[in-house]
Amino acid sequence: MTTDLVPLAVLMFVVTYPSRAIGLLAPGIERLPRRALDYLQLVGPAVLTALAAVSIMVGTSGGRPVFTIGLPWLSVAACLALVAWRHNLFIGLAAAVAIAIAGRAVGFA
Amino acid sequence: MQPGDLRAARRQVVVNGLGIIVSAAGFGFVFGLAARTSGHYSPVEALAMSTIAFGGAGQFAAVGYVASGVAWPVIGVLTGLLNARHVLYSAALAPWFRGRPFTERAVAAHLLTDESFALSIAHFRRLGRFDPFGYWYAAIVTTFIPWNLATVAGVTIGDAIVEPQRLGIDVIFPAAMIGLAVGLVSGRRELVAAVVGAVVAVIVSLAVSPTVGIIAGGIVGPAVGLLVPSSGPAELPPLEDMRP
């Protein structure tokens, strides 16, 4: 069993850790002005919806990003509606997966 | 739930965490499977990636880079760029971690992911203060452990599942992200930031690349959100306690 890629894992840690740690370990960041704290409060919703939207709307074709429409849109929309209604992420995820399985079983992409 | 109700807030984060366990396990499994089918990863190497690097999207990308023979320094640069959004998470969590020991913050940083950020910051906002249980549950129980166990499963027995897509595994991540975002939207500002973030991310992703798009959405969305008047009392970190 080879271990040749373990140093690559360490390299990936070395380049990732600073971005994870800079806010938590940098002194004085908690003394930011109120406006900056307001901004940081909005980062979560913006990044999470950005991740979701790019995951389902951007694919690749010939190595280039392309706009895609497909079954995952319906899955994610159902999850969004259920979580907003029931305040339960697990139910939302279960519905999203069920829609994807059912949709693909009948031939949707 | 009344603000500050510890038991109710912990119950909420535990229930939400169940969905994240499913998400992390599903994606960890697919990563292990991708590593195995690439033909370049042993189980030890796949597990090392999930434990030491512990960066979902970066790990997936690295499977492709390694298979394509990309030089390691280039993989390092690309991984750093892909994970640059964590700067935003780390800065957003920092006020809540004020006063916590350096060692705790240093370990917390390694375990900071999309999922642990979203679960824990929603928990802190519900409570109005830091709660160690909320962070460590989100980071370790719902993400680190299932991600690593599923990586081992994927790299060792993943071949038994021919088409993970037919099981809907590919929709778990975006559904989990949108579900977690819903929990953070408590007013007009958050809603505008979320919508603008998504729109900007898609446009920039199509024009440049998904990595740049996600970072752009995460930067521009909050900036536009700030232009909207706050719709109610903000659930901010306890700022008064932080003033020198």
GROMACS .gro file of C-alpha atoms in nm:
model
  353
    1MET     CA    1   0.000   0.000   0.000
    2THR     CA    2   0.161   0.326  -0.114
    3THR     CA    3   0.192   0.645   0.091
    4ASP     CA    4   0.342   0.865  -0.182
    5LEU     CA    5   0.050   1.111  -0.174
    6VAL     CA    6   0.058   1.168   0.201
    7PRO     CA    7   0.305   1.461   0.159
    8LEU     CA    8   0.061   1.610  -0.094
    9ALA     CA    9  -0.210   1.594   0.173
   10VAL     CA   10   0.026   1.781   0.405
   11LEU     CA   11   0.091   2.040   0.132
   12MET     CA   12  -0.283   2.087   0.085
   13PHE     CA   13  -0.319   2.137   0.461
   14VAL     CA   14  -0.040   2.396   0.456
   15VAL     CA   15  -0.209   2.602   0.185
   16THR     CA   16  -0.561   2.566   0.331
   17TYR     CA   17  -0.500   2.621   0.701
   18PRO     CA   18  -0.403   2.991   0.680
   19SER     CA   19  -0.735   3.087   0.521
   20ARG     CA   20  -0.919   2.891   0.790
   21ALA     CA   21  -0.713   3.035   1.074
   22ILE     CA   22  -0.652   3.397   0.982
   23GLY     CA   23  -0.979   3.524   1.127
   24LEU     CA   24  -0.980   3.301   1.432
   25LEU     CA   25  -0.616   3.359   1.526
   26ALA     CA   26  -0.547   3.715   1.411
   27PRO     CA   27  -0.541   3.949   1.710
   28GLY     CA   28  -0.792   4.231   1.719
   29ILE     CA   29  -1.026   4.110   1.451
   30GLU     CA   30  -1.308   4.110   1.708
   31ARG     CA   31  -1.262   4.487   1.746
   32LEU     CA   32  -1.382   4.553   1.394
   33PRO     CA   33  -1.628   4.840   1.344
   34ARG     CA   34  -1.999   4.759   1.366
   35ARG     CA   35  -2.036   4.802   0.989
   36ALA     CA   36  -1.771   4.535   0.929
   37LEU     CA   37  -1.941   4.298   1.172
   38ASP     CA   38  -2.272   4.358   0.994
   39TYR     CA   39  -2.096   4.264   0.670
   40LEU     CA   40  -1.952   3.946   0.818
   41GLN     CA   41  -2.299   3.843   0.940
   42LEU     CA   42  -2.413   3.840   0.578
   43VAL     CA   43  -2.125   3.627   0.453
   44GLY     CA   44  -2.288   3.299   0.555
   45PRO     CA   45  -2.613   3.333   0.355
   46ALA     CA   46  -2.423   3.471   0.054
   47VAL     CA   47  -2.154   3.202   0.038
   48LEU     CA   48  -2.389   2.913   0.106
   49THR     CA   49  -2.637   3.015  -0.164
   50ALA     CA   50  -2.343   3.079  -0.397
   51LEU     CA   51  -2.217   2.725  -0.338
   52ALA     CA   52  -2.564   2.578  -0.394
   53ALA     CA   53  -2.636   2.783  -0.705
   54VAL     CA   54  -2.302   2.707  -0.869
   55SER     CA   55  -2.339   2.337  -0.787
   56ILE     CA   56  -2.669   2.304  -0.971
   57MET     CA   57  -2.646   2.577  -1.236
   58VAL     CA   58  -2.288   2.556  -1.360
   59GLY     CA   59  -2.155   2.248  -1.536
   60THR     CA   60  -1.865   2.196  -1.773
   61SER     CA   61  -1.860   2.123  -2.142
   62GLY     CA   62  -1.533   2.088  -2.327
   63GLY     CA   63  -1.352   2.220  -2.023
   64ARG     CA   64  -1.555   2.542  -2.013
   65PRO     CA   65  -1.823   2.637  -1.760
   66VAL     CA   66  -2.177   2.620  -1.901
   67PHE     CA   67  -2.520   2.703  -1.762
   68THR     CA   68  -2.715   2.388  -1.680
   69ILE     CA   69  -3.079   2.318  -1.601
   70GLY     CA   70  -3.180   1.983  -1.460
   71LEU     CA   71  -3.340   1.771  -1.194
   72PRO     CA   72  -3.111   1.903  -0.915
   73TRP     CA   73  -3.294   2.238  -0.944
   74LEU     CA   74  -3.617   2.069  -0.839
   75SER     CA   75  -3.444   1.878  -0.560
   76VAL     CA   76  -3.282   2.190  -0.418
   77ALA     CA   77  -3.601   2.397  -0.453
   78ALA     CA   78  -3.795   2.129  -0.264
   79CYS     CA   79  -3.532   2.125   0.011
   80LEU     CA   80  -3.541   2.505   0.036
   81ALA     CA   81  -3.922   2.510   0.064
   82LEU     CA   82  -3.933   2.230   0.321
   83VAL     CA   83  -3.660   2.377   0.540
   84ALA     CA   84  -3.829   2.718   0.530
   85TRP     CA   85  -4.163   2.558   0.621
   86ARG     CA   86  -4.065   2.286   0.869
   87HIS     CA   87  -3.731   2.423   0.996
   88ASN     CA   88  -3.587   2.075   0.960
   89LEU     CA   89  -3.285   2.022   0.734
   90PHE     CA   90  -3.303   1.644   0.751
   91ILE     CA   91  -3.653   1.637   0.603
   92GLY     CA   92  -3.543   1.878   0.331
   93LEU     CA   93  -3.244   1.663   0.237
   94ALA     CA   94  -3.452   1.346   0.238
   95ALA     CA   95  -3.702   1.507   0.000
   96ALA     CA   96  -3.421   1.633  -0.227
   97VAL     CA   97  -3.266   1.288  -0.253
   98ALA     CA   98  -3.605   1.120  -0.301
   99ILE     CA   99  -3.687   1.355  -0.589
  100ALA     CA  100  -3.349   1.288  -0.751
  101ILE     CA  101  -3.388   0.911  -0.721
  102ALA     CA  102  -3.746   0.912  -0.847
  103GLY     CA  103  -3.669   1.154  -1.128
  104ARG     CA  104  -3.375   0.951  -1.254
  105ALA     CA  105  -3.570   0.630  -1.224
  106VAL     CA  106  -3.815   0.768  -1.480
  107GLY     CA  107  -3.545   0.903  -1.705
  108PHE     CA  108  -3.479   1.266  -1.607
  109ALA     CA  109  -3.116   1.380  -1.604
  110MET     CA  110  -3.758   2.922   2.083
  111GLN     CA  111  -3.665   3.209   2.315
  112PRO     CA  112  -3.328   3.371   2.246
  113GLY     CA  113  -3.070   3.223   2.477
  114ASP     CA  114  -3.259   2.897   2.541
  115LEU     CA  115  -2.957   2.663   2.554
  116ARG     CA  116  -3.141   2.331   2.553
  117ALA     CA  117  -3.370   2.428   2.266
  118ALA     CA  118  -3.078   2.571   2.066
  119ARG     CA  119  -2.873   2.255   2.118
  120ARG     CA  120  -3.168   2.039   2.019
  121GLN     CA  121  -3.202   2.244   1.700
  122VAL     CA  122  -2.834   2.214   1.608
  123VAL     CA  123  -2.839   1.839   1.673
  124VAL     CA  124  -3.145   1.789   1.450
  125ASN     CA  125  -2.998   2.003   1.172
  126GLY     CA  126  -2.671   1.816   1.213
  127LEU     CA  127  -2.839   1.488   1.119
  128GLY     CA  128  -2.885   1.619   0.768
  129ILE     CA  129  -2.521   1.727   0.756
  130ILE     CA  130  -2.406   1.382   0.868
  131VAL     CA  131  -2.589   1.239   0.567
  132SER     CA  132  -2.434   1.504   0.342
  133ALA     CA  133  -2.078   1.456   0.471
  134ALA     CA  134  -2.105   1.078   0.456
  135GLY     CA  135  -2.242   1.086   0.103
  136PHE     CA  136  -1.969   1.312  -0.025
  137GLY     CA  137  -1.693   1.142   0.170
  138PHE     CA  138  -1.802   0.815   0.014
  139VAL     CA  139  -1.798   0.961  -0.336
  140PHE     CA  140  -1.452   1.109  -0.270
  141GLY     CA  141  -1.322   0.769  -0.159
  142LEU     CA  142  -1.478   0.610  -0.466
  143ALA     CA  143  -1.329   0.875  -0.697
  144ALA     CA  144  -0.987   0.827  -0.539
  145ARG     CA  145  -1.011   0.451  -0.583
  146THR     CA  146  -1.130   0.460  -0.943
  147SER     CA  147  -0.859   0.712  -1.037
  148GLY     CA  148  -0.610   0.433  -0.973
  149HIS     CA  149  -0.363   0.667  -0.804
  150TYR     CA  150  -0.476   0.653  -0.440
  151SER     CA  151  -0.427   0.382  -0.182
  152PRO     CA  152  -0.671   0.373   0.113
  153VAL     CA  153  -0.403   0.528   0.335
  154GLU     CA  154  -0.350   0.816   0.092
  155ALA     CA  155  -0.725   0.879   0.053
  156LEU     CA  156  -0.768   0.881   0.430
  157ALA     CA  157  -0.466   1.111   0.468
  158MET     CA  158  -0.636   1.357   0.234
  159SER     CA  159  -0.959   1.350   0.436
  160THR     CA  160  -0.784   1.379   0.772
  161ILE     CA  161  -0.493   1.612   0.703
  162ALA     CA  162  -0.617   1.829   0.415
  163PHE     CA  163  -0.986   1.792   0.515
  164GLY     CA  164  -1.109   2.015   0.235
  165GLY     CA  165  -1.396   1.861   0.039
  166ALA     CA  166  -1.390   2.041  -0.295
  167GLY     CA  167  -1.010   2.067  -0.287
  168GLN     CA  168  -0.983   1.692  -0.235
  169PHE     CA  169  -1.212   1.618  -0.530
  170ALA     CA  170  -1.014   1.853  -0.751
  171ALA     CA  171  -0.687   1.696  -0.639
  172VAL     CA  172  -0.803   1.354  -0.761
  173GLY     CA  173  -0.827   1.502  -1.109
  174TYR     CA  174  -0.499   1.692  -1.077
  175VAL     CA  175  -0.308   1.384  -0.963
  176ALA     CA  176  -0.460   1.172  -1.238
  177SER     CA  177  -0.362   1.440  -1.492
  178GLY     CA  178  -0.006   1.459  -1.362
  179VAL     CA  179  -0.030   1.822  -1.248
  180ALA     CA  180   0.280   1.935  -1.055
  181TRP     CA  181   0.237   1.944  -0.678
  182PRO     CA  182   0.320   2.315  -0.638
  183VAL     CA  183   0.044   2.392  -0.888
  184ILE     CA  184  -0.196   2.166  -0.696
  185GLY     CA  185  -0.101   2.360  -0.383
  186VAL     CA  186  -0.179   2.696  -0.542
  187LEU     CA  187  -0.509   2.575  -0.688
  188THR     CA  188  -0.612   2.420  -0.356
  189GLY     CA  189  -0.533   2.744  -0.176
  190LEU     CA  190  -0.749   2.941  -0.418
  191LEU     CA  191  -1.032   2.689  -0.398
  192ASN     CA  192  -1.040   2.714  -0.020
  193ALA     CA  193  -0.993   3.091  -0.001
  194ARG     CA  194  -1.360   3.136   0.095
  195HIS     CA  195  -1.269   3.004   0.439
  196VAL     CA  196  -1.118   3.346   0.512
  197LEU     CA  197  -1.473   3.481   0.514
  198TYR     CA  198  -1.596   3.204   0.745
  199SER     CA  199  -1.305   3.247   0.981
  200ALA     CA  200  -1.356   3.623   1.005
  201ALA     CA  201  -1.731   3.582   1.058
  202LEU     CA  202  -1.677   3.333   1.342
  203ALA     CA  203  -1.397   3.528   1.508
  204PRO     CA  204  -1.617   3.757   1.722
  205TRP     CA  205  -1.795   3.454   1.869
  206PHE     CA  206  -1.465   3.289   1.961
  207ARG     CA  207  -1.340   3.594   2.147
  208GLY     CA  208  -1.170   3.498   2.471
  209ARG     CA  209  -1.138   3.129   2.386
  210PRO     CA  210  -0.792   2.969   2.431
  211PHE     CA  211  -0.548   2.995   2.141
  212THR     CA  212  -0.517   2.616   2.115
  213GLU     CA  213  -0.893   2.577   2.089
  214ARG     CA  214  -0.915   2.837   1.813
  215ALA     CA  215  -0.619   2.678   1.630
  216VAL     CA  216  -0.785   2.335   1.630
  217ALA     CA  217  -1.123   2.486   1.543
  218ALA     CA  218  -0.962   2.644   1.237
  219HIS     CA  219  -0.855   2.308   1.095
  220LEU     CA  220  -1.210   2.177   1.132
  221LEU     CA  221  -1.371   2.482   0.970
  222THR     CA  222  -1.579   2.377   0.670
  223ASP     CA  223  -1.887   2.502   0.486
  224GLU     CA  224  -2.099   2.275   0.704
  225SER     CA  225  -1.941   2.343   1.043
  226PHE     CA  226  -1.952   2.717   0.974
  227ALA     CA  227  -2.318   2.721   0.878
  228LEU     CA  228  -2.437   2.497   1.161
  229SER     CA  229  -2.236   2.667   1.435
  230ILE     CA  230  -2.293   3.031   1.340
  231ALA     CA  231  -2.668   2.970   1.319
  232HIS     CA  232  -2.647   2.810   1.664
  233PHE     CA  233  -2.451   3.104   1.810
  234ARG     CA  234  -2.698   3.351   1.662
  235ARG     CA  235  -2.993   3.163   1.810
  236LEU     CA  236  -2.820   3.165   2.149
  237GLY     CA  237  -2.667   3.511   2.128
  238ARG     CA  238  -2.335   3.376   2.251
  239PHE     CA  239  -2.062   3.115   2.191
  240ASP     CA  240  -2.137   2.756   2.287
  241PRO     CA  241  -1.850   2.503   2.256
  242PHE     CA  242  -2.095   2.217   2.211
  243GLY     CA  243  -2.236   2.381   1.901
  244TYR     CA  244  -1.900   2.416   1.729
  245TRP     CA  245  -1.747   2.082   1.818
  246TYR     CA  246  -2.066   1.892   1.743
  247ALA     CA  247  -2.090   2.062   1.404
  248ALA     CA  248  -1.720   2.023   1.322
  249ILE     CA  249  -1.644   1.676   1.454
  250VAL     CA  250  -1.964   1.474   1.491
  251THR     CA  251  -2.149   1.594   1.182
  252THR     CA  252  -1.855   1.651   0.948
  253PHE     CA  253  -1.507   1.522   1.036
  254ILE     CA  254  -1.606   1.174   1.155
  255PRO     CA  255  -1.862   1.088   0.884
  256TRP     CA  256  -1.638   1.239   0.613
  257ASN     CA  257  -1.344   1.022   0.715
  258LEU     CA  258  -1.542   0.703   0.779
  259ALA     CA  259  -1.717   0.741   0.446
  260THR     CA  260  -1.385   0.805   0.271
  261VAL     CA  261  -1.260   0.470   0.401
  262ALA     CA  262  -1.583   0.302   0.292
  263GLY     CA  263  -1.567   0.461  -0.053
  264VAL     CA  264  -1.205   0.373  -0.118
  265THR     CA  265  -1.241   0.015   0.003
  266ILE     CA  266  -1.594  -0.100  -0.095
  267GLY     CA  267  -1.706   0.183  -0.325
  268ASP     CA  268  -1.702  -0.038  -0.633
  269ALA     CA  269  -2.011  -0.213  -0.503
  270ILE     CA  270  -2.213   0.098  -0.591
  271VAL     CA  271  -2.205   0.140  -0.966
  272GLU     CA  272  -2.375   0.479  -1.010
  273PRO     CA  273  -2.381   0.700  -0.698
  274GLN     CA  274  -2.572   0.961  -0.900
  275ARG     CA  275  -2.873   0.729  -0.924
  276LEU     CA  276  -2.887   0.740  -0.544
  277GLY     CA  277  -2.913   1.118  -0.551
  278ILE     CA  278  -2.577   1.170  -0.380
  279ASP     CA  279  -2.493   1.460  -0.613
  280VAL     CA  280  -2.788   1.670  -0.490
  281ILE     CA  281  -2.706   1.631  -0.120
  282PHE     CA  282  -2.437   1.902  -0.112
  283PRO     CA  283  -2.631   2.184  -0.286
  284ALA     CA  284  -2.948   2.091  -0.095
  285ALA     CA  285  -2.758   2.098   0.235
  286MET     CA  286  -2.602   2.435   0.151
  287ILE     CA  287  -2.936   2.594   0.058
  288GLY     CA  288  -3.102   2.444   0.365
  289LEU     CA  289  -2.831   2.582   0.591
  290ALA     CA  290  -2.860   2.922   0.421
  291VAL     CA  291  -3.234   2.927   0.499
  292GLY     CA  292  -3.145   2.899   0.866
  293LEU     CA  293  -2.928   3.209   0.842
  294VAL     CA  294  -3.184   3.428   0.665
  295SER     CA  295  -3.361   3.621   0.937
  296GLY     CA  296  -3.444   3.946   0.756
  297ARG     CA  297  -3.432   4.146   0.434
  298ARG     CA  298  -3.058   4.205   0.451
  299GLU     CA  299  -2.975   3.836   0.473
  300LEU     CA  300  -3.223   3.757   0.196
  301VAL     CA  301  -3.075   4.016  -0.038
  302ALA     CA  302  -2.720   3.903   0.043
  303ALA     CA  303  -2.817   3.542  -0.027
  304VAL     CA  304  -2.992   3.612  -0.358
  305VAL     CA  305  -2.724   3.852  -0.484
  306GLY     CA  306  -2.451   3.613  -0.373
  307ALA     CA  307  -2.606   3.331  -0.575
  308VAL     CA  308  -2.665   3.543  -0.886
  309VAL     CA  309  -2.315   3.693  -0.883
  310ALA     CA  310  -2.160   3.352  -0.820
  311VAL     CA  311  -2.333   3.196  -1.120
  312ILE     CA  312  -2.253   3.486  -1.354
  313VAL     CA  313  -1.885   3.501  -1.254
  314SER     CA  314  -1.858   3.122  -1.260
  315LEU     CA  315  -1.978   3.118  -1.620
  316ALA     CA  316  -1.748   3.406  -1.715
  317VAL     CA  317  -1.436   3.302  -1.525
  318SER     CA  318  -1.449   2.986  -1.313
  319PRO     CA  319  -1.665   2.835  -1.035
  320THR     CA  320  -1.392   2.893  -0.777
  321VAL     CA  321  -1.375   3.264  -0.852
  322GLY     CA  322  -1.754   3.280  -0.880
  323ILE     CA  323  -1.815   3.143  -0.531
  324ILE     CA  324  -1.567   3.387  -0.377
  325ALA     CA  325  -1.716   3.676  -0.576
  326GLY     CA  326  -2.067   3.586  -0.461
  327GLY     CA  327  -1.946   3.566  -0.102
  328ILE     CA  328  -1.791   3.913  -0.124
  329VAL     CA  329  -2.047   4.103  -0.334
  330GLY     CA  330  -2.362   3.952  -0.178
  331PRO     CA  331  -2.298   4.090   0.173
  332ALA     CA  332  -2.190   4.427   0.031
  333VAL     CA  333  -2.523   4.466  -0.148
  334GLY     CA  334  -2.708   4.332   0.155
  335LEU     CA  335  -2.562   4.611   0.366
  336LEU     CA  336  -2.737   4.865   0.143
  337VAL     CA  337  -3.073   4.732   0.263
  338PRO     CA  338  -3.208   4.875   0.588
  339SER     CA  339  -3.208   4.621   0.869
  340SER     CA  340  -3.557   4.474   0.919
  341GLY     CA  341  -3.523   4.415   1.290
  342PRO     CA  342  -3.287   4.374   1.581
  343ALA     CA  343  -2.972   4.213   1.445
  344GLU     CA  344  -2.854   3.884   1.590
  345LEU     CA  345  -2.498   4.002   1.613
  346PRO     CA  346  -2.212   3.884   1.827
  347PRO     CA  347  -2.219   4.045   2.172
  348LEU     CA  348  -2.046   4.359   2.048
  349GLU     CA  349  -2.074   4.554   2.370
  350ASP     CA  350  -1.859   4.294   2.541
  351MET     CA  351  -1.596   4.323   2.274
  352ARG     CA  352  -1.522   4.691   2.297
  353PRO     CA  353  -1.186   4.765   2.456
   0.00000   0.00000   0.00000
